[in-house]
Amino acid sequence: MALLEASKSWQGSAPGSVNPDLASERQTASFCVERLTALLDGGAEQTRIRRAVVDAIESDPVFSRENQYFQTQNERYEAAVRKAVHLQKKMHEMGWTENGPEYKYIYRALSGDVAFLLHRVFMRSISVLGSDKQIAKWIPLATQHKLIGSYAQTELGHGTYLQGLETTAVFDTATQEFILNTPKISAMKWWPGDMGRSATHTVVFAQLYIHGKCYGIHPFIVQIRSLQDHSLCPGITAGDIGPKMNFEHIDNGYLLLRNVRVPRENMLSKFCEVRPDGTYVRQGSQKINYFTMTTVRISLISDEVLTPLMKACTIAIRYSVVRRQSKLKPGEQEAKILDYQTQQEKLLPQLAAAYAFYFTNDYLQELFNRGYREIQRKNFDMLPELHALSSGFKAVITQHCTAGVEICLRACGGHGYSLLSGLPSLYTKILASCIYEGENTILLLQTARFLIKCFMAASAGQPVPPSVTYLAAVKHGKCPAKNKLDFLSPDIYIEAYQHVAVRLTSNTAAKLQDLIQSGVKKHDAWNQCTVQLVQAAKAHCHYIAVKNFAETVEKLETKAGIQKIMKHLCDLFALHGIFSNTGAFLHDGYTSAAQMDMVTASYLDLLAVIRKDAVPLVDAFDFTDKSLNSALGSYDGHVYQRLYEWAQRSPTNQMSPAYERYLKPLLHNTLSKL
Amino acid sequence: MFKGVAKSSPSRSSPSRGSPAKPSKSSTNELAVLISRMQTNADQVEKDILETQSRLKQDSSNHQKNKAFEFQTENARNLKEAETLLKDLFLDVDRAKRLRHPQAPEIEKDIQQLHDRVTQLCAEYRALYEQLNVPEVGPRVDWARILDQKMKQVNAGQYGPGMSELEKQIAEHNILQKEIEALVLNDPDFQHEDLNFLSRSQRYEQAIRKSSLMVMKLREYGIADPEEIYWFKRTCLGNYPEPLGLHFSMFHKTIETQTTAAQKEKWLPLVRGVKIIGTYAQTEMGHGTHLRGLETTATYDPSTQEFILNSPTVTSIKWWPGGLGKTSNHAIVLAQLYTQGQCKGLHAFIVPIRQLGTHEPLPGITVGDIGPKFGYDEMDNGYLKMDNFRIPRENMLMKYAQVEPDGTYVKPVSDKLTYGTMVFIRSLIVGDSARSLSRACTIAIRYSAVRHQSELKPGEPEPQILDYQTQQYKLFPLLATAYAFHFVGAYIKDTYHRISGDISTGDLTELPELHALTAGLKAFTSWTANAGIEECRMACGGHGYSRCSGIPDIYVTFTPSCTYEGENTVMMLQTARFLMKSYTQVTSGQQVTGMVSYLNDLSRQRIQPQHVAARTVTVRINDPSSLVEAYKSRAARLVESAAKNLQAELNHRRSKEDAWNRTSVDLVRASEAHCHYVIVKLFTAKLAEVGDAAVRAVLTELCLLYALFGISRNAGDFLQVSAFSRSPSLKAASLLANVLQMPGCMDVIPISSWL
């Protein structure tokens, strides 16, 4: 695909030819790029399907992102809506269905630049939280786009802590209606996507009151705009929340409710129901609710978090072999910047992380599928572990990848700062992922709560879930490495990571107990330990990521050089983690200062080894030029021509009244006075 | 509208020569859609033009008859619509060109004509409705009277006995600063409009408006002193860049410092009077920090006594200079000088780029805007391509190097002199790091005091998020960092002024240290502030992501400082080079002075191995000066370790360059440790100068917090120091444990008093 792309390359920049600086990088690949692509896709057949979807979407001019960087917020929104509508047609035309194998590639092919994503969340919340009757009523309407849905949970003053929401729904037995209100400014719904201008309906989360008693947060379907002329319904105030760092194509909105009445049947009632006389009835298990959050957190990792990092790596690494700067040796040509150790040290660990988390995601998916099968059999035992892992990894991966994209951006020097590099948009988009679907610090504390609980249980000899059994097997001792090569052995570094995770968890658990025993109240004690708890949760996730990467490498095919290069990346990922957290490993003397110098030496050696395969490793991600949408990262490496041509298309070059209006009077006024 | 286009289908009339591939079916469809859209848009523009023309005529006659305007709103709306449609048309015609529509060039011509007509109408519109009210120039403020009055007040006061009273009085002496602030804040012309809702073009236009107004007001108010101008501008602009910024800074400064007396006489009045607008064009598309790699050439032609300027390759196009895209009519261009067939390296030339009066690019000059960026929407960063463009010999800046009429090259006294301006700008970035981080901290901490979330104690109301330990851990160290950088910025500014005094009188002995210091500190502070601003934004949760929180704009405006004026990694390596040089001097028995003098201890320590060891063990966790010692040991160790690794590489490898590259990660760490030490040292030294006991107490807390946070973040380095000196690692572990108790020490900081 990427090769095809190059042949229909940008007009005017020597079609078909690849910049020799980039071409030479591809000749020395130590492994088969196509095989690695297939491995990442989960088989050659999947690769074929993905490429077909990408090709169908990219060859359709309606989905073009060509002028995206020049567009205003209004233009971006309009384009996204146009695309969303056109996508329905396209899917029908191509015979793609929501359950077909193509479906999951559509979003990637669109680079997320499409409206009505919340419509799907709207539908999912009805399917999960609604009664059979409600599903039968609403889902067909939504499927046929007779209405456009949104999902209104977050309020101006309240985010992750759901119980704090202030919107109210009071049941009126006389009319069999709920009366919804946002009683003060902080209760206003704020941020929901598709709500600012598009949605006709939304699921509103509100505190339920019956006969003056509060029953907590419940979901209600509320119509907010007329289905005839799209005007706001009585009692509704709604609009767009204005400019953001990114997501210009989405109309994130606000919503004020003033005595808005909805029928009793509009409360989603799979788990709780309000009877006509006002009796409140609970039914079924609410545990499944946690499962929904878990689903969302795991599903966002691939498209929203890994893809941006993989794209950023592709752009930065390709650019770094085209860009030349200063001389490494006197008399020679200026060197490719990727040949500088400092540049390698910025980019290659990000590349290793992209692969590491790609495999972590596979691990989570598998765990999730297993959990889902169990839940269908009404067995909820796996839920706490799934919840802890999905929360912790959502936080760790979003944080790591966001930092990684920023490193890539800054590693491209001045040109990285241009929107035309594609990097600023990748960055501003991915960094929202650190906040949505659960703020990262809070999620890490949830993982920590699970760790502490399991550690206590394990210490008392009780059984604990598989991912945390290591907490029970506390081993004291020292790192056995004797020379720098020992640190290329997974057993050595996995054990070091394990040691750190156990130490941080057990120390914090001990501190917590000490505080409580000395009379500090439980919640105060918890707050006093949170900084360390966050560290423990991170260490736990880091340990699992390293261990999983090593185990994945172990199982890979040995042919085509793939296992070898993946082993190098795994080593780099592990050693980079130690190199950048030396304190944690030196702290109790598990690793000695001399061993730390060995880690550094091995780590720096690896950079030089992986450097040789850097370009093939990003080629294997198989992003088309259109999906990268970057003047710096295209397959053919004609960086400067592209940058020059794109800049000339910028509307800022077409008209500027500023000279006539301001500069001329300034210059002339001055002239007359001189 | 387009002659004959609609009638002939593009695929049929496509000429076969030149275009080998026949358009695919999808591109034919796309073209058809495109052409019909363009047709509609062009017709609408035509309609708008005709309507506006007749309405303008009517309003103009209204004006002559002293009647009220009737159509201003309609005309504005029509012209706005025409502009928007034209933008689409230009984008579409590009697309048509790419799809190889045979008549694309003609269509483009037609659109260009429409554009010219609209521009003409816009000018008429402005002439009729918006006659710019140029204020009568001439000092309006009677400074003499104000100053007199204020001085009397100040003189009447008694000088107090203590430092705090004295500081108060010093503040009172800053009369001008306060008055200038008041002038701006009360001036309706400088009201802050909400930039968040403006497009990039609008933000540029607003910035130009402000810039022009500022120049006029400076004149009006009679403000001329550089310090006063600085205050005036800070107050007008807030944190945003201005398109004329490079005119007043780099362009002005370079002409002031690098020209001969004759050149000064010619150019300075033009620059100061804004008779010309200039920028500084150094960076090229393919070349940034490595100046020697620049490709632009200036070849001397003795027959006409001119330099011929050329941009020989795509990579040599000047790219990024601020104010170049649309604002400037002159530029200082850095180019490789060729004379008598030899390359003499980089030199600076004054190059006119646009026609005075029409603002059209001069023949041989291609100039434009480089398009959308992460931030800096106000700034028209531009590109510049020169084809055999000739300038007179006198346009080369000749204070140092010279080219005589016959082409003879006269060498400058010292090569380093031209770097002076860069050093100055880098020193400003350090101050900017402090300011930008302070802004972000102010927003994040105030918001954290207002935002309530979750529950700390069951049953109680949601607490302020600032009460969460994790939130404090995010924000308070950054607050301390902002203060640390503030003092570093002040220190560098003073040092620069002291040393640059020496440069013009010819004493260059301190230049290497100044260079090493500004390079490393520029990198260290901008990296830290960059990450810190992001941390502040994330600490504000979802609302931090909204542009209305203010932090995204602080971030995007600040973040390029990690790259411009010297890419940070390269800066760190420059500092490292100086550190390695100093280390070599010490090992060869010489003493070094200044901030690196701790390296002298390394040789002493070799004679008395216990020396450093003893000191590490006695680190007192609550004493800043003791922590300075810890930072010193860490810096010394990392410098030494990098030097030894470098030596080991040299022993194994062939070339110096290769060894340097293979050690560069170690070298950057050494530089970072050195800078970190300098900052902690300067912050600690500042404490003694503070008179007010309460202020000193709170600053001491912040200083401790800054130092301890650095230790916890780099625990490995500090642990290795103690291992290095063979002290039991237990001691180090307990030291670290104390550091991690820090959150307790944070509670004592009375944050509110610092907002």
Short mmCIF file of C-alpha atoms in Angstrom, two decimals, chain A residues 60 90 136 170 268 435 539-540 661:
data_model
loop_
_atom_site.label_atom_id
_atom_site.label_comp_id
_atom_site.label_asym_id
_atom_site.label_seq_id
_atom_site.Cartn_x
_atom_site.Cartn_y
_atom_site.Cartn_z
CA ASP A 60 -13.28 9.14 -2.16
CA LYS A 90 -20.39 4.54 1.49
CA ALA A 136 -36.90 -1.97 20.79
CA VAL A 170 -37.78 14.83 40.07
CA LEU A 268 -33.29 3.84 31.17
CA ILE A 435 -8.39 13.29 30.75
CA ALA A 539 5.36 0.31 38.50
CA HIS A 540 2.84 -2.53 38.40
CA ARG A 661 -5.30 49.19 6.52
#
